GROMACS .gro file of C-alpha atoms in nm:
model
  116
    1MET     CA    1  11.479  13.774  13.005
    2ASP     CA    2  11.303  14.073  12.850
    3PRO     CA    3  10.941  14.073  12.982
    4VAL     CA    4  10.816  14.209  12.650
    5VAL     CA    5  10.980  13.940  12.434
    6PRO     CA    6  10.909  13.576  12.529
    7GLN     CA    7  11.199  13.340  12.461
    8LEU     CA    8  11.170  13.047  12.222
    9ARG     CA    9  11.419  12.769  12.288
   10LEU     CA   10  11.475  12.465  12.068
   11ASP     CA   11  11.595  12.133  12.208
   12THR     CA   12  11.719  11.845  11.996
   13THR     CA   13  11.890  11.511  12.037
   14ASN     CA   14  12.220  11.705  12.039
   15PRO     CA   15  12.281  11.755  12.413
   16ASN     CA   16  12.539  12.029  12.350
   17ASP     CA   17  12.307  12.271  12.172
   18ASN     CA   18  11.979  12.420  12.296
   19ASP     CA   19  11.880  12.777  12.224
   20PHE     CA   20  11.697  12.952  11.940
   21ASN     CA   21  11.944  12.835  11.672
   22VAL     CA   22  12.054  12.471  11.703
   23VAL     CA   23  12.260  12.230  11.495
   24ILE     CA   24  12.104  11.885  11.461
   25PRO     CA   25  12.341  11.591  11.411
   26PRO     CA   26  12.341  11.461  11.050
   27ILE     CA   27  12.024  11.277  10.947
   28GLY     CA   28  12.045  11.005  10.683
   29PRO     CA   29  11.789  10.939  10.408
   30PHE     CA   30  11.451  10.826  10.548
   31GLU     CA   31  11.573  10.882  10.906
   32THR     CA   32  11.404  11.105  11.163
   33THR     CA   33  11.510  11.315  11.460
   34GLU     CA   34  11.323  11.487  11.740
   35VAL     CA   35  11.303  11.863  11.797
   36TRP     CA   36  11.118  12.034  12.082
   37ALA     CA   37  11.016  12.399  12.079
   38ASN     CA   38  10.975  12.554  12.425
   39LEU     CA   39  10.826  12.896  12.487
   40SER     CA   40  10.906  13.072  12.815
   41ILE     CA   41  10.682  13.363  12.904
   42PRO     CA   42  10.820  13.592  13.175
   43PRO     CA   43  10.596  13.687  13.469
   44GLY     CA   44  10.386  13.993  13.392
   45ALA     CA   45  10.424  13.970  13.013
   46ASP     CA   46  10.104  14.042  12.822
   47VAL     CA   47  10.126  13.759  12.570
   48GLN     CA   48   9.813  13.614  12.413
   49ILE     CA   49   9.913  13.496  12.067
   50GLN     CA   50  10.253  13.407  11.921
   51ASP     CA   51  10.334  13.333  11.558
   52TRP     CA   52  10.609  13.073  11.542
   53GLU     CA   53  10.821  13.010  11.235
   54ILE     CA   54  11.089  12.742  11.249
   55TRP     CA   55  11.329  12.698  10.956
   56PHE     CA   56  11.534  12.388  10.885
   57THR     CA   57  11.842  12.476  10.681
   58ASP     CA   58  12.147  12.284  10.569
   59ALA     CA   59  12.439  12.355  10.803
   60SER     CA   60  12.679  12.121  10.624
   61SER     CA   61  12.963  12.228  10.401
   62ALA     CA   62  12.727  12.183  10.103
   63ASN     CA   63  12.510  12.466  10.241
   64THR     CA   64  12.213  12.388  10.017
   65GLY     CA   65  11.985  12.632  10.199
   66GLU     CA   66  11.639  12.593  10.350
   67LYS     CA   67  11.505  12.237  10.365
   68ALA     CA   68  11.175  12.292  10.545
   69ARG     CA   69  10.974  12.554  10.731
   70VAL     CA   70  10.708  12.512  10.997
   71ALA     CA   71  10.479  12.804  11.077
   72THR     CA   72  10.202  12.798  11.336
   73THR     CA   73  10.007  13.034  11.557
   74VAL     CA   74  10.020  12.955  11.927
   75SER     CA   75   9.741  13.087  12.147
   76ILE     CA   76   9.801  13.125  12.519
   77ASN     CA   77   9.459  13.075  12.681
   78SER     CA   78   9.560  13.092  13.046
   79GLN     CA   79   9.868  13.197  13.227
   80TYR     CA   80   9.932  13.117  13.591
   81SER     CA   81  10.216  13.198  13.823
   82VAL     CA   82  10.289  13.172  14.191
   83LYS     CA   83  10.545  13.338  14.412
   84LEU     CA   84  10.622  13.168  14.741
   85THR     CA   85  10.785  13.345  15.032
   86SER     CA   86  10.874  13.221  15.376
   87THR     CA   87  10.955  13.387  15.704
   88ALA     CA   88  11.120  13.070  15.838
   89PRO     CA   89  11.498  13.075  15.868
   90GLN     CA   90  11.693  12.889  15.603
   91ILE     CA   91  11.809  12.548  15.718
   92ALA     CA   92  12.129  12.445  15.545
   93LEU     CA   93  12.428  12.221  15.600
   94THR     CA   94  12.753  12.181  15.414
   95MET     CA   95  12.865  11.818  15.407
   96ASN     CA   96  13.128  11.623  15.222
   97PRO     CA   97  13.066  11.274  15.079
   98GLY     CA   98  13.053  11.012  15.354
   99GLU     CA   99  12.979  11.262  15.634
  100SER     CA  100  12.659  11.260  15.837
  101HIS     CA  101  12.515  11.531  16.063
  102ARG     CA  102  12.198  11.605  16.256
  103LEU     CA  103  11.989  11.894  16.127
  104THR     CA  104  11.777  12.076  16.386
  105VAL     CA  105  11.426  12.143  16.257
  106GLY     CA  106  11.165  12.340  16.451
  107SER     CA  107  11.161  12.320  16.831
  108GLY     CA  108  11.397  12.040  16.913
  109SER     CA  109  11.298  11.801  16.634
  110ARG     CA  110  11.595  11.633  16.473
  111LEU     CA  111  11.628  11.457  16.139
  112PRO     CA  112  11.926  11.236  16.055
  113ILE     CA  113  12.094  11.360  15.738
  114SER     CA  114  12.349  11.151  15.549
  115THR     CA  115  12.533  11.179  15.217
  116GLN     CA  116  12.588  10.805  15.187
   0.00000   0.00000   0.00000
């Protein structure tokens, strides 16, 4: 992700499409659908205010153009991030379904691990 350009992602009830340009399944007269707009701001980006414009256009074969537009200014008041590091060795096992193993943790402690 470009640290200068935050990414806007749209999510809808269509599980196969989520990015900045999505196709919503057909909506009948007087029906509704849900759309979520998510803004991801990369670490270190100097973002304080974003102007969002979301257009709803006809993607059918009729292609009747723009149906609605939503414009809003989003203010980012606070931005927090955390980076965690560890000097402990990575503890990992590879198991197949139905197998169980003991995973050594620390100085002789053992935890039973199972995939059942």
